Structures are given as structure tokens and as C-alpha cells.
Short mmCIF file of C-alpha atoms in Angstrom, two decimals:
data_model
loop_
_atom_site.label_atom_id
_atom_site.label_comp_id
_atom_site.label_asym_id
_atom_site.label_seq_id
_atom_site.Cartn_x
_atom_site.Cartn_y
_atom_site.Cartn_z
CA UNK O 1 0.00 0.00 0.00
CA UNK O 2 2.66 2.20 0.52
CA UNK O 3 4.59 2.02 -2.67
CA UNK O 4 1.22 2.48 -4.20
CA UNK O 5 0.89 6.05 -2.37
CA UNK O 6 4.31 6.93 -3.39
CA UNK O 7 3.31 6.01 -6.86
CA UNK O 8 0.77 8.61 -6.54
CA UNK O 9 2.81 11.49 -4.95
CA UNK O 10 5.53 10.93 -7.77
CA UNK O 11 2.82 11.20 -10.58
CA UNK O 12 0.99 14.01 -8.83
CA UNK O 13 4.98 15.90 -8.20
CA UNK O 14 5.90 14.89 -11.60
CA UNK O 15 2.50 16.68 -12.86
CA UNK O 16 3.00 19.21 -15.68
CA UNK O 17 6.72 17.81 -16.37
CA UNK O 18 6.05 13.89 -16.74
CA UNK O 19 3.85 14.78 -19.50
CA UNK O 20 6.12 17.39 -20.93
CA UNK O 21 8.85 14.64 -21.40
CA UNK O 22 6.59 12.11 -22.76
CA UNK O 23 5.02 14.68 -25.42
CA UNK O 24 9.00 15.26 -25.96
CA UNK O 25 10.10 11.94 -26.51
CA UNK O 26 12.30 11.59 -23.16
CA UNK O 27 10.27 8.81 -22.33
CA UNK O 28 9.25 6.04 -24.47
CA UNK O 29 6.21 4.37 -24.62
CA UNK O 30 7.23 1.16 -23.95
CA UNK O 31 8.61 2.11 -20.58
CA UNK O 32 5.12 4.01 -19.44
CA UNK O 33 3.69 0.68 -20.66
CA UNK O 34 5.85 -1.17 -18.27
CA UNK O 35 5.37 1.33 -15.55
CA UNK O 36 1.65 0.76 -15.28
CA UNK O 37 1.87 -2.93 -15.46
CA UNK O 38 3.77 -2.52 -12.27
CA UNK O 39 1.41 -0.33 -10.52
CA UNK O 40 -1.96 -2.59 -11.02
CA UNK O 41 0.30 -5.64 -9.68
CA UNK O 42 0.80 -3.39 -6.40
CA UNK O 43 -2.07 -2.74 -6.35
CA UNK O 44 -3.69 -6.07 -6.73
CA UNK O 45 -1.25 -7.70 -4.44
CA UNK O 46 -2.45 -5.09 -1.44
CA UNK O 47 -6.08 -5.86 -2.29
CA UNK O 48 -5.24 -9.70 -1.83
CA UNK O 49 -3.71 -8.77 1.67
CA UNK O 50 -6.28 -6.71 2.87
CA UNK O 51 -9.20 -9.05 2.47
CA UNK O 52 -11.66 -8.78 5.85
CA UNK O 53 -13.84 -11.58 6.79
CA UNK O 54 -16.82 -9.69 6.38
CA UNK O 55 -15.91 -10.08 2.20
CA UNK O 56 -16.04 -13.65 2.19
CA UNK O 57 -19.53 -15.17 0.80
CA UNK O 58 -22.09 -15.11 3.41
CA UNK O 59 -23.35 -18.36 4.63
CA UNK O 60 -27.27 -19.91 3.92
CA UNK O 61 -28.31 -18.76 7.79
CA UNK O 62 -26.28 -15.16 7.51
CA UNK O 63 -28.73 -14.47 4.16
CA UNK O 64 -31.81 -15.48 6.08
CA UNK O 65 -31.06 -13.17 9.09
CA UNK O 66 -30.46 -10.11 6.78
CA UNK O 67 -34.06 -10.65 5.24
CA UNK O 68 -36.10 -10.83 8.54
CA UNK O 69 -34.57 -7.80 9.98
CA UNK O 70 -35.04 -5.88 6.40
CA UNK O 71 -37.93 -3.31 7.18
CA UNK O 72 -41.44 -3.76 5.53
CA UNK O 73 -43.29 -1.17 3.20
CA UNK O 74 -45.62 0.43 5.66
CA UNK O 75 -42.36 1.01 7.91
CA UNK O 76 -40.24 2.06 5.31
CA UNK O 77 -42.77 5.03 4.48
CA UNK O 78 -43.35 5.53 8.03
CA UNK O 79 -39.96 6.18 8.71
CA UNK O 80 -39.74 8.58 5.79
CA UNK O 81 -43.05 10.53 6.82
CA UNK O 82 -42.25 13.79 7.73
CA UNK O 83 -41.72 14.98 11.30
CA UNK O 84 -44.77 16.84 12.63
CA UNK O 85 -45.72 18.86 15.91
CA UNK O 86 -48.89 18.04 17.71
CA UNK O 87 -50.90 18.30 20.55
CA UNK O 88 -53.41 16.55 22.64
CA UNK O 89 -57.11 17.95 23.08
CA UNK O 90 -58.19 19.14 26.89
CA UNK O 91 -60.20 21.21 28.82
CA UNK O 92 -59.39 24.79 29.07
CA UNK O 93 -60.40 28.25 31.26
CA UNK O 94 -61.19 30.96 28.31
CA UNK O 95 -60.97 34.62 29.33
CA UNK O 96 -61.72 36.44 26.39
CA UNK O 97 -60.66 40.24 26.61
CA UNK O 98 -60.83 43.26 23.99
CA UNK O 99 -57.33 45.78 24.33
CA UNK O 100 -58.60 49.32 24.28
CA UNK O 101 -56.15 52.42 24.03
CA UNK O 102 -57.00 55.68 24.52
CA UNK O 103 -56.34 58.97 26.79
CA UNK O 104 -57.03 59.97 30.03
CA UNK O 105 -59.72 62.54 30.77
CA UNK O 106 -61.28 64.32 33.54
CA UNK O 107 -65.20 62.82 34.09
CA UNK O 108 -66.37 66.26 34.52
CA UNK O 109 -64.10 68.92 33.35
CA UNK O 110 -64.96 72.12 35.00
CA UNK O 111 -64.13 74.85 32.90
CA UNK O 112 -63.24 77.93 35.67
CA UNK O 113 -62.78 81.05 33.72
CA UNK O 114 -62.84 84.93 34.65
CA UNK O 115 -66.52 86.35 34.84
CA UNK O 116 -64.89 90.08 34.53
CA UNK O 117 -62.83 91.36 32.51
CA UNK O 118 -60.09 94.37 31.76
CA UNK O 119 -58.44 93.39 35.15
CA UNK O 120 -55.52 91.80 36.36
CA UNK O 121 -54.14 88.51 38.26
CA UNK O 122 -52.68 89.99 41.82
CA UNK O 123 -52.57 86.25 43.07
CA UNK O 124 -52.62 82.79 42.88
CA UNK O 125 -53.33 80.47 45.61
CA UNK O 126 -54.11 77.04 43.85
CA UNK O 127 -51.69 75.06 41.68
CA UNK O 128 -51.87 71.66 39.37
CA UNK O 129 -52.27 68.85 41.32
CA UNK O 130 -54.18 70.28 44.28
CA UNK O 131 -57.35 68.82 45.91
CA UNK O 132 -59.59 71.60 46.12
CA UNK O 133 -62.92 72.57 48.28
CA UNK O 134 -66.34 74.08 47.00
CA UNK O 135 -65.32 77.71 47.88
CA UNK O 136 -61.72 77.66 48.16
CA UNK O 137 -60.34 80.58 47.30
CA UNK O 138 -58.19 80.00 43.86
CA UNK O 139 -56.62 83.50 42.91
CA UNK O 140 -57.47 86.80 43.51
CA UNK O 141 -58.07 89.69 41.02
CA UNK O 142 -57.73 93.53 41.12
CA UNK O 143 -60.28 95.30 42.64
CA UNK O 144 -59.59 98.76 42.83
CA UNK O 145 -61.46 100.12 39.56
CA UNK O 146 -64.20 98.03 40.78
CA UNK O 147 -64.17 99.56 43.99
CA UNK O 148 -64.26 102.52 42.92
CA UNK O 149 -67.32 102.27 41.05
CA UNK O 150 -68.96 101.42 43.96
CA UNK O 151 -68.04 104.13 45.91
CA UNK O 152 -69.38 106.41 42.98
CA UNK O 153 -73.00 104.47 42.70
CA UNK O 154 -72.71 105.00 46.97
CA UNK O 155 -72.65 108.36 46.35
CA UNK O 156 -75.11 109.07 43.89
CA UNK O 157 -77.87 106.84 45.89
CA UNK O 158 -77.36 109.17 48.43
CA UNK O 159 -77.75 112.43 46.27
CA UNK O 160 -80.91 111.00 45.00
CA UNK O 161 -82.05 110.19 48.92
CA UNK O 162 -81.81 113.55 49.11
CA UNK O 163 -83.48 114.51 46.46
CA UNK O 164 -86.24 112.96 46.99
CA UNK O 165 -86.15 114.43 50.93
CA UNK O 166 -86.33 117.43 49.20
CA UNK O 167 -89.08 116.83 46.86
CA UNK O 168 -91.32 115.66 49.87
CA UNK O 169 -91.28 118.76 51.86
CA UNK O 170 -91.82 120.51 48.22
CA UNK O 171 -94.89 118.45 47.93
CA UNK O 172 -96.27 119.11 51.47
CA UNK O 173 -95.99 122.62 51.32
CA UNK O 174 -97.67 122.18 48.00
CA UNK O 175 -100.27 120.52 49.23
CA UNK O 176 -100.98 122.54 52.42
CA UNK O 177 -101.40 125.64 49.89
CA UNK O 178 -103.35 124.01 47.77
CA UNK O 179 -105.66 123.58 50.68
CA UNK O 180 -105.79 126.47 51.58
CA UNK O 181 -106.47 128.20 47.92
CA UNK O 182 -109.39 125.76 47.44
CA UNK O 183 -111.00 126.54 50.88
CA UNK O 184 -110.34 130.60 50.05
CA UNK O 185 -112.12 129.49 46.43
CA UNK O 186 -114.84 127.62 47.96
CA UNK O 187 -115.68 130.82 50.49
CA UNK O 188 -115.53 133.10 47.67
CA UNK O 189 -118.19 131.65 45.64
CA UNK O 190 -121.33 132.27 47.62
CA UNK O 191 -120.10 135.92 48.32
CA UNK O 192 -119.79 136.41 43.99
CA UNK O 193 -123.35 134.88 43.39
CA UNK O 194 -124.55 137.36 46.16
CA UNK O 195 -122.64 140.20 44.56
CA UNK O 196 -120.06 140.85 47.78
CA UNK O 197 -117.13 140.03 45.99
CA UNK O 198 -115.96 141.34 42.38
CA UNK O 199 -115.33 139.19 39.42
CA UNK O 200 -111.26 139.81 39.37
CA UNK O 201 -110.65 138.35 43.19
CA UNK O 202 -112.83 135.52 42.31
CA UNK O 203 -110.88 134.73 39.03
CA UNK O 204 -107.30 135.27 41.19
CA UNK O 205 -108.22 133.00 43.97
CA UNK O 206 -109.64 130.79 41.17
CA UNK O 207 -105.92 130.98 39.74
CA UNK O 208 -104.37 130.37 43.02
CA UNK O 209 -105.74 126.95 43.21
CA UNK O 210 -105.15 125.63 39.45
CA UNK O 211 -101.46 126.98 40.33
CA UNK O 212 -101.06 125.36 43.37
CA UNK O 213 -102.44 122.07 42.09
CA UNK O 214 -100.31 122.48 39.18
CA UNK O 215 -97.21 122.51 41.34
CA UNK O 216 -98.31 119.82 43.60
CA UNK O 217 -98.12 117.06 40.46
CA UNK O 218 -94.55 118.41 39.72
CA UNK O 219 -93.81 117.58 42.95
CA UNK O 220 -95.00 114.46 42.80
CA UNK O 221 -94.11 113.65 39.88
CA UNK O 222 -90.36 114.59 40.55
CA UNK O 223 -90.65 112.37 43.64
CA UNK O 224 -91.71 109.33 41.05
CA UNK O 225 -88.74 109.88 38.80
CA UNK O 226 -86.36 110.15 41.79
CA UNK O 227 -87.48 106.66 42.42
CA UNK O 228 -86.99 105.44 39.26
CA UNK O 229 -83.37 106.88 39.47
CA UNK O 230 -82.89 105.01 42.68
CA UNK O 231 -84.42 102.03 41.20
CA UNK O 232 -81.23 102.13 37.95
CA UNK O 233 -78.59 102.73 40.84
CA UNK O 234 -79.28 99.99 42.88
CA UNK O 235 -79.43 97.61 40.03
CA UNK O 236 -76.10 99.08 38.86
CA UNK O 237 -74.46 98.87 42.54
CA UNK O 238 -75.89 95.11 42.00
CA UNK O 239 -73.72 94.92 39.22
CA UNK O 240 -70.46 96.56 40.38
CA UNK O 241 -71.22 94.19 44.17
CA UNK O 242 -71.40 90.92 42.00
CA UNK O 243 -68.38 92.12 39.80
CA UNK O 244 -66.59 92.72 43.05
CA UNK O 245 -67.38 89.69 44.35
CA UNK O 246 -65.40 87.80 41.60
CA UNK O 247 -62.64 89.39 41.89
CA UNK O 248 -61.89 86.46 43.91
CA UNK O 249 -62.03 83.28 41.86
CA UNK O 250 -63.49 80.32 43.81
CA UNK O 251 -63.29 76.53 43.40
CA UNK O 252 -67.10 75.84 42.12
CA UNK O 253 -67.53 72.12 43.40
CA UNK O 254 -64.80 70.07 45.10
CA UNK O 255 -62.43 68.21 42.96
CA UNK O 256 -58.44 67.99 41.05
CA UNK O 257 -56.80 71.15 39.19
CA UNK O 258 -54.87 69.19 36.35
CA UNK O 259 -54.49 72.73 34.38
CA UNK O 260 -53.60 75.83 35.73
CA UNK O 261 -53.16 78.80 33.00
CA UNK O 262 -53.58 81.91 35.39
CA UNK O 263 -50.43 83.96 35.99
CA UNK O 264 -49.88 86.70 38.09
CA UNK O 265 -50.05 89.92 36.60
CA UNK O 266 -52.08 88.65 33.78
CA UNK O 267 -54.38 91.04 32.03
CA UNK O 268 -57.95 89.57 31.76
CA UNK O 269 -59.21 89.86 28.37
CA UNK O 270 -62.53 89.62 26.65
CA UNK O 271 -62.65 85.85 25.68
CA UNK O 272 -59.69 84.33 27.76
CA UNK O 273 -59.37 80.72 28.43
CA UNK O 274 -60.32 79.06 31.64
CA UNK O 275 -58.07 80.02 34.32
CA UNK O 276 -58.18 76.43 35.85
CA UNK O 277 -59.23 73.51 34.68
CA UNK O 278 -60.94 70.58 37.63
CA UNK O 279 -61.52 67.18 37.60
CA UNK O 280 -65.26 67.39 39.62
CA UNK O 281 -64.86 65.25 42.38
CA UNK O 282 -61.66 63.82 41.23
CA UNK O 283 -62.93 61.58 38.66
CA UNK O 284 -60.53 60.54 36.03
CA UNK O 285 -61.71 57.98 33.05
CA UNK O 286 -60.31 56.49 29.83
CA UNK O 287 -61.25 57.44 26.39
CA UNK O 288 -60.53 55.10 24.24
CA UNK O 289 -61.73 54.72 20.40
CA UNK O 290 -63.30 51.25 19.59
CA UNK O 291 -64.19 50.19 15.66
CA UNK O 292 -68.11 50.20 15.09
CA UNK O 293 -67.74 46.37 14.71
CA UNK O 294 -66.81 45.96 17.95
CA UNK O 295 -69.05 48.18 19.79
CA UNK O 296 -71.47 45.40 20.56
CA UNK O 297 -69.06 43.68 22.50
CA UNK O 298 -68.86 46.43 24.94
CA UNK O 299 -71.02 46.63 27.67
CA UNK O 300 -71.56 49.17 31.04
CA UNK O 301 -70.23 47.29 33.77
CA UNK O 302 -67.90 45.30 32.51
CA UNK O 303 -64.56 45.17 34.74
CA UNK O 304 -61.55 45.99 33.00
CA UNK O 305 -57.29 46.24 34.32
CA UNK O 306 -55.78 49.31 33.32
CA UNK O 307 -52.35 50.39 33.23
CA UNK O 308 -50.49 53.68 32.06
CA UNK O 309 -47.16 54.63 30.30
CA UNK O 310 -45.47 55.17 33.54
CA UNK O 311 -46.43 51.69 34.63
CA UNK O 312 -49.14 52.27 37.16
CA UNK O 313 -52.00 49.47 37.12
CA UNK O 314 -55.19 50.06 38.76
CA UNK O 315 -58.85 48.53 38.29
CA UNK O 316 -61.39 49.96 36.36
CA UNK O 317 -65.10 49.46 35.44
CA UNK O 318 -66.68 50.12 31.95
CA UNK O 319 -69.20 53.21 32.65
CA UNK O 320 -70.38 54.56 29.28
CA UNK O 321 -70.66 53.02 25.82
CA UNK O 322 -71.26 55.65 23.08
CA UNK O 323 -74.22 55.13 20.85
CA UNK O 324 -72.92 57.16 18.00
CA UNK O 325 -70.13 56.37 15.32
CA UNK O 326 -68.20 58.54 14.02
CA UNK O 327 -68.88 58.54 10.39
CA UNK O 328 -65.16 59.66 9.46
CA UNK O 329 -63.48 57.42 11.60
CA UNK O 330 -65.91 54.27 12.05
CA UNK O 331 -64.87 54.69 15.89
CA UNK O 332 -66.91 55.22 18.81
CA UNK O 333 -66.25 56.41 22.50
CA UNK O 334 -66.06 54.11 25.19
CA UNK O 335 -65.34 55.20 28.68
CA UNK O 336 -63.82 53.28 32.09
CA UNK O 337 -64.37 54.97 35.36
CA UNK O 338 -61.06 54.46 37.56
CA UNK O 339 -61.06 54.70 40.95
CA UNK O 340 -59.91 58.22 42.59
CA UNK O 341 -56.65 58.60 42.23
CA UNK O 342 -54.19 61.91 42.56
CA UNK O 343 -51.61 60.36 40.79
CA UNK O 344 -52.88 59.50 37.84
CA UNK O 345 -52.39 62.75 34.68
CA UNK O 346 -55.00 63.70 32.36
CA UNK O 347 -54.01 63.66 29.02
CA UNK O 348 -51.82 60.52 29.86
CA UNK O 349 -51.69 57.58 27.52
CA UNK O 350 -52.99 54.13 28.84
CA UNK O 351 -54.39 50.90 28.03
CA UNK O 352 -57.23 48.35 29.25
CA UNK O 353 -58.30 44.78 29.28
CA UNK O 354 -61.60 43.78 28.99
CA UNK O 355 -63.36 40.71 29.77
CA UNK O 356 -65.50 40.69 27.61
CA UNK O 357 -66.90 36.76 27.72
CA UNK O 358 -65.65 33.70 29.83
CA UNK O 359 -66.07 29.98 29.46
CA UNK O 360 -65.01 26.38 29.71
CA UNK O 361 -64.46 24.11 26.88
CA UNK O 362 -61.97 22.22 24.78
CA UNK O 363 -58.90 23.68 23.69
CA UNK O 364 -56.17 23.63 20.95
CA UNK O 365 -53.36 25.68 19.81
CA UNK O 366 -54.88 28.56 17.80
CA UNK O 367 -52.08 27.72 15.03
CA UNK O 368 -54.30 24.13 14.41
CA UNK O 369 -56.76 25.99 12.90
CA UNK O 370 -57.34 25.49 9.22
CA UNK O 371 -59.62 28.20 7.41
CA UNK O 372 -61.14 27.44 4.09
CA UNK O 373 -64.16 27.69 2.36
CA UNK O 374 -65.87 25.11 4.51
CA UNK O 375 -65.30 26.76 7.41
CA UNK O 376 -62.58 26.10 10.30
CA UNK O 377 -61.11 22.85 9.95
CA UNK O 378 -58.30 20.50 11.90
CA UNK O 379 -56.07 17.77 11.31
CA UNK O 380 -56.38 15.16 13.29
CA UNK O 381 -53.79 12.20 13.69
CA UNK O 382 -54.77 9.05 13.24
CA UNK O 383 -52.58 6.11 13.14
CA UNK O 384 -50.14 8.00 11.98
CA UNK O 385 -52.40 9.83 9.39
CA UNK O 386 -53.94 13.23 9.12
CA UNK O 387 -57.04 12.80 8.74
CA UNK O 388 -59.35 16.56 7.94
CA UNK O 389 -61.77 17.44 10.55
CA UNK O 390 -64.23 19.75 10.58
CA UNK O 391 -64.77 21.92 14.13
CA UNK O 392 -67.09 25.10 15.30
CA UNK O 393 -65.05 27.25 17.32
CA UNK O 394 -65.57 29.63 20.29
CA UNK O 395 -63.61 32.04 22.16
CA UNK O 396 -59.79 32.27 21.50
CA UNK O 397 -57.73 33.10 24.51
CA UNK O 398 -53.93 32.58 25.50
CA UNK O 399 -52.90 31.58 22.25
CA UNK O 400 -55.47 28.85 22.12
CA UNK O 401 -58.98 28.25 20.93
CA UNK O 402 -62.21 26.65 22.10
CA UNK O 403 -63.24 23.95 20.07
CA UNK O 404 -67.59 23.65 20.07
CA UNK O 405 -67.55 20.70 18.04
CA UNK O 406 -65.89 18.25 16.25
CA UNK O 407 -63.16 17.08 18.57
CA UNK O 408 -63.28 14.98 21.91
CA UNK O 409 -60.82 15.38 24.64
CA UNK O 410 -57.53 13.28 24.07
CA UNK O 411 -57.78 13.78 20.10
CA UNK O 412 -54.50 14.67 18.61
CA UNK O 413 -53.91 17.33 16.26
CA UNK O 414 -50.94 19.26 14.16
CA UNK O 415 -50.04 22.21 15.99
CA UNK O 416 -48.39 23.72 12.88
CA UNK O 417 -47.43 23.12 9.29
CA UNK O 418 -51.29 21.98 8.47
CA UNK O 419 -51.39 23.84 5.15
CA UNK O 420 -48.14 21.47 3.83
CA UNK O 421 -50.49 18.43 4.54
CA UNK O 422 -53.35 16.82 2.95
CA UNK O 423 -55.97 14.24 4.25
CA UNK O 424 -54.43 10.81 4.51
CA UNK O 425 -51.05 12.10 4.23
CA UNK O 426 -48.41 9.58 6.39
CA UNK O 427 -47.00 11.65 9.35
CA UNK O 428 -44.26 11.32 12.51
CA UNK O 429 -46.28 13.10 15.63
CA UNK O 430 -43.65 14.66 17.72
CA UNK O 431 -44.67 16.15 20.80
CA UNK O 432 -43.38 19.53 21.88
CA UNK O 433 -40.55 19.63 24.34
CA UNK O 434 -42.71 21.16 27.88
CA UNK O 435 -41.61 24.85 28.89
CA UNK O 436 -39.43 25.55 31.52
CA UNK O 437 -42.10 26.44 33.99
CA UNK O 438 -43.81 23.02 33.23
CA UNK O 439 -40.35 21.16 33.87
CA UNK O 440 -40.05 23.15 37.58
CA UNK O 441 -43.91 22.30 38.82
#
């Protein structure tokens, strides 16, 4: 064997020059001849050597020991089937839940804005965050114009009291002479029918009285639009009291500032935003956006597990299930009620789980499902055969789906690769290697 491999390495070394010389005529045929008769007598002689036991001819009860352990048809093609996943049929708890997303929003957002205006800020006593009373005092406004408009009203109420003082003892007097002209008119008229007394005094004291009179309604009369004078005041001095009395902005029901836009030395101008902005009562909700299709799903009272973007988690309840779509955006408003809570934000982002049905049933991977035009079909394995099987199907949960009908607990089925098999088809069922947390129970 060894001269043979040296045989080899001098043919491979020789390489490009052996056949240079022989296409040269430095070596003759006759000696290449001779050369290779050499080499297949090596190499036959090794051979002959070599020879292991297991070459000899087999003997009559070797051949009939091969041919009872050879494999039959049906194993042959078993072995060959391909290697497939599956899983066995059992009962299963089914929690069925809907994901909403949405923002966070006050229940009731009370809107607290200035009621005057042309005035400024002078202080600020409430900031975001704070848990506020019905009548807490939240800033307080300038005053002094305001004040000063009172003062002014004060003083013409007065001048009109006055007035009208005046006008009475104008209208007594009035009346006192008017008495006394009628009874001087009244005494005069017997003594001009007798002829006592001349037609000129008769027509003065006449005169007197229709003068008198005469000034008696003015008096009155001045007295009547006195009142009405007093009347306007007072319903101005209403005004300027109530203007002065919001001057200082109060907290309208109890309840959480989340917004505060006020700042000190702020001008108040004629259509200014809210000043604060309060949760009523604390109250914060999600608003989330649901598709129209899934509306129906959604129910008041239905308990839900919420959870922000900062990682809080609290418990929630479904309050309020819109009954309008928006026709734009097929999406409808859902809200949660949360619990009170200070620390949650409005305007945050967060998330919910409902539960929307629950139930107990058989289950199977939700990757065994088949869908086609029959409806939702499995694959059973039978005997080491898929065999098509039709199932209704329920609630999907977990990663796994309620089977109705169709299957009975224990049935096995291909967890995945379905759609590269077809019914009869020969299979290997493997079962999947158990999770880590299965292995430790």
C-alpha cells in the first residue's frame, strides 16, 4: 500500500513535467507501458492482503437473518413521513378580553374662567395637582377700579335720597297751599253769586288753586322719577357688588386642578381661556376609540385592568358606551371609570383589558386551525395519518382556541405546518418539548 501512495505522490509531483517529457520523446512508450503494469500488480497484491472476513460469501443462515430484519413497506414510508408537531385535546379556562387604548380625561371637566374682565391677576393660591374645596379661594383679582365704582353708585344713591327728601317737603308745602287756595275758592263763591265780591278776586283766587295744584303734580311727579333713578342705581351697585365679588375666583364644586393657566399679573381679556381647569370630584376615566364592529361587544359594567405609560396598574369598570359612530373614523367612545386617584395625569396615555366573555371548553393551539371555504377545519392524527376534521369554534384566549364541536378530549392534532399536509397524508407526531415552567412544577 505504501509504494502504491508513493506512486501517486511521484505522478501528482511529476505533474506538468512527466507529461512534458513524454510529449518530448524523453520517455518512451514502452517504458510508461511497463510502468503501469507494475502499478496494477501493487495494487492487486495489497487488495489480496487486505481481504476482511466480512468479504467472504455469506453463509445460507447469515442471508436469512439479513431478510427478517429488512424493514417492511408500511415502515419504510413511516420512517420517511415527515416529522410533525402536535398536541393533545383538553379542557381549558377561556378569558376572552378586547385591548382598548385611549387617553385619560377628567369625568367632569370644570371649565373655571374669569366672569370680569379688563383686570388683572394679583394672586394665585391654587396650583396643578391640588385637591380643592367648593369655595376655596383660587386666585385673587384687582379690585380697585371696581371699587371705585362702587363708591361712585354709593354716592349718587345718596344724592338722590336727598333729592327725593327734598321733593317731599316741596310736595307738602304744595299741598298745604293748595288747601288752603281751594278753601279761600270755595268761600268766595257764595259771596260772587250774592254780589259781595268782584269778578277779578274771584278769578285770582280761582288761579291760586289751578297753580297750586299744578305745582303739587310736579312735585309728585319729581318724587316718582327720583325713584326710578334710585331704582337704575341699585341695580347698577348690584352689578359693580357681584363684579366685586369675583374678583376672587373660587373653586365651584370640590375636585383635582390638572391645568392651571392663570399667571400673576395677567391682564384679563374679553374671551380668555379658563383660568383652571378641575376634575369634579376627582374623577378621572379612559377614552378610548373602539371600531363600530366591535361596539357590541362592549357593555356598562364590565370590569376591565388598566395600566399607564409610567407603569401604574389600577382597576377599572366600563361606565359609558357611546351610541354614536363617528362617520369619518368608524370609531366610537367608550369610557372606564377608575377609581380616585391623585396620581394618575390627564391627558396621559394608557391601556385596558376587557373581559369581555368567559367559558369552559376544549382547547387547541390557535395555530391548528385550518380556514377554508368550509369553514374552520383541523387535522387530526390518526394512526399516523392526518385525517381533515371539521370543528365550530368559540372564544380564543392565550394563544389557544375553544373547540364547540368536532373534537373529543384526548384527540391529537398538528399544531403547525397543516397547510403542507393533505388528508391521509403519512406523518411522525412529535410532541413539543414542555416549557421551563412546566419542567419546575
Amino acid at each position: 500500500m505504501k509504494r502504491v501512495f508513493l506512486l501517486l505522490v511521484l505522478i501528482m509531483a511529476g505533474g506538468v513535467g512527466f507529461v512534458s517529457a513524454v510529449s518530448m520523446g524523453w520517455i518512451k512508450n514502452e517504458q510508461i507501458s511497463l510502468w503501469t503494469s507494475q502499478a496494477q500488480a501493487i495494487v492487486f497484491e495489497n487488495q489480496t492482503d487486505t481481504q476482511t472476513p466480512s468479504q467472504v460469501k455469506p453463509t445460507p443462515d447469515q442471508i436469512e437473518s439479513v431478510e427478517k430484519s429488512e424493514p417492511t413497506v408500511a415502515e419504510t414510508a413511516t420512517a420517511n413521513a415527515p416529522a410533525i408537531t402536535v398536541a393533545s385535546v383538553s379542557e381549558r379556562d377561556f378569558v376572552a378580553k378586547r385591548l382598548l387604548t385611549g387617553s385619560l380625561v377628567a369625568r367632569e371637566d370644570i371649565l373655571l374662567s374669569p366672569e370680569v374682565d379688563n383686570i388683572r391677576i394679583i394672586s394665585i393660591n391654587a396650583e396643578e395637582g391640588d385637591v380643592v374645596k367648593k369655595g376655596q379661594e383660587l386666585a385673587a383679582l384687582q379690585d380697585a377700579k371696581i371699587q371705585s365704582e362702587l363708591a361712585q353708585n354709593t354716592a349718587s344713591l345718596n344724592r338722590l335720597d336727598a333729592e327725593a327728601r327734598q321733593l317731599q317737603n316741596q310736595l307738602v308745602e304744595a299741598e298745604a297751599v293748595l288747601d288752603e287756595a281751594q278753601k279761600a275758592l270755595d268761600r268766595a263763591k257764595p259771596l260772587k253769586s250774592s254780589g259781595y265780591l268782584s269778578e277779578s278776586v274771584f278769578d285770582q283766587r280761582r288761579t291760586a288753586v289751578l297753580t297750586t295744584r299744578a305745582r303739587t303734580a310736579s312735585a309728585r311727579d319729581g318724587l316718582e322719577l327720583i325713584k326710578a333713578r334710585k331704582a337704575e342705581m341699585q341695580a347698577q351697585r348690584r352689578d359693580i357688588e357681584w363684579r366685586l365679588s369675583k374678583t376672587l375666583v373660587r373653586a365651584p364644586a370640590d375636585g383635582l386642578i390638572f391645568q392651571r393657566n392663570a399667571r400673576v399679573g395677567q391682564l384679563i381679556a374679553p374671551g380668555a381661556g379658563p383660568m383652571f381647569r378641575i376634575a369634579e370630584d376627582g374623577d378621572i376615566e379612559l377614552e378610548a376609540d373602539v371600531e363600530d364592529f366591535r361596539m357590541a361587544e362592549l357593555e356598562p359594567g364590565q370590569r376591565t385592568r388598566l395600566s399607564t405609560a409610567g407603569g401604574m396598574s389600577r382597576e377599572g369598570v366600563v361606565r359609558l358606551v357611546s351610541s354614536s359612530v363617528d362617520t369619518a373614523t368608524r370609531l366610537g367612545k367608550v369610557r372606564i371609570a377608575i377609581d380616585n386617584d391623585t396620581d394618575l395625569q390627564v391627558g396621559a396615555f394608557a391601556r385596558a383589558e376587557v373581559e369581555i366573555a368567559k367559558s369552559r371548553g376544549l382547547a387547541i393551539p390557535a395555530s391548528a386551525l385550518l380556514y377554508g371555504p368550509a369553514g374552520p377545519r383541523v387535522l387530526r392524527v390518526v394512526s399516523d395519518h392526518v385525517v381533515a376534521t371539521p370543528v365550530t369554534v368559540g372564544l380564543t384566549a392565550d394563544a389557544f382556541t375553544e373547540v364547540i364541536s368536532g373534537l373529543n378530549r384526548g384527540d391529537i392534532v398538528v399544531v403547525k405546518a397543516g397547510t403542507f399536509l393533505r388528508d391521509g397524508d403519512a406523518v411522525r407526531p412529535v410532541s413539543p418539548a414542555p416549557k421551563l415552567s412546566e419542567v419546575t412544577r
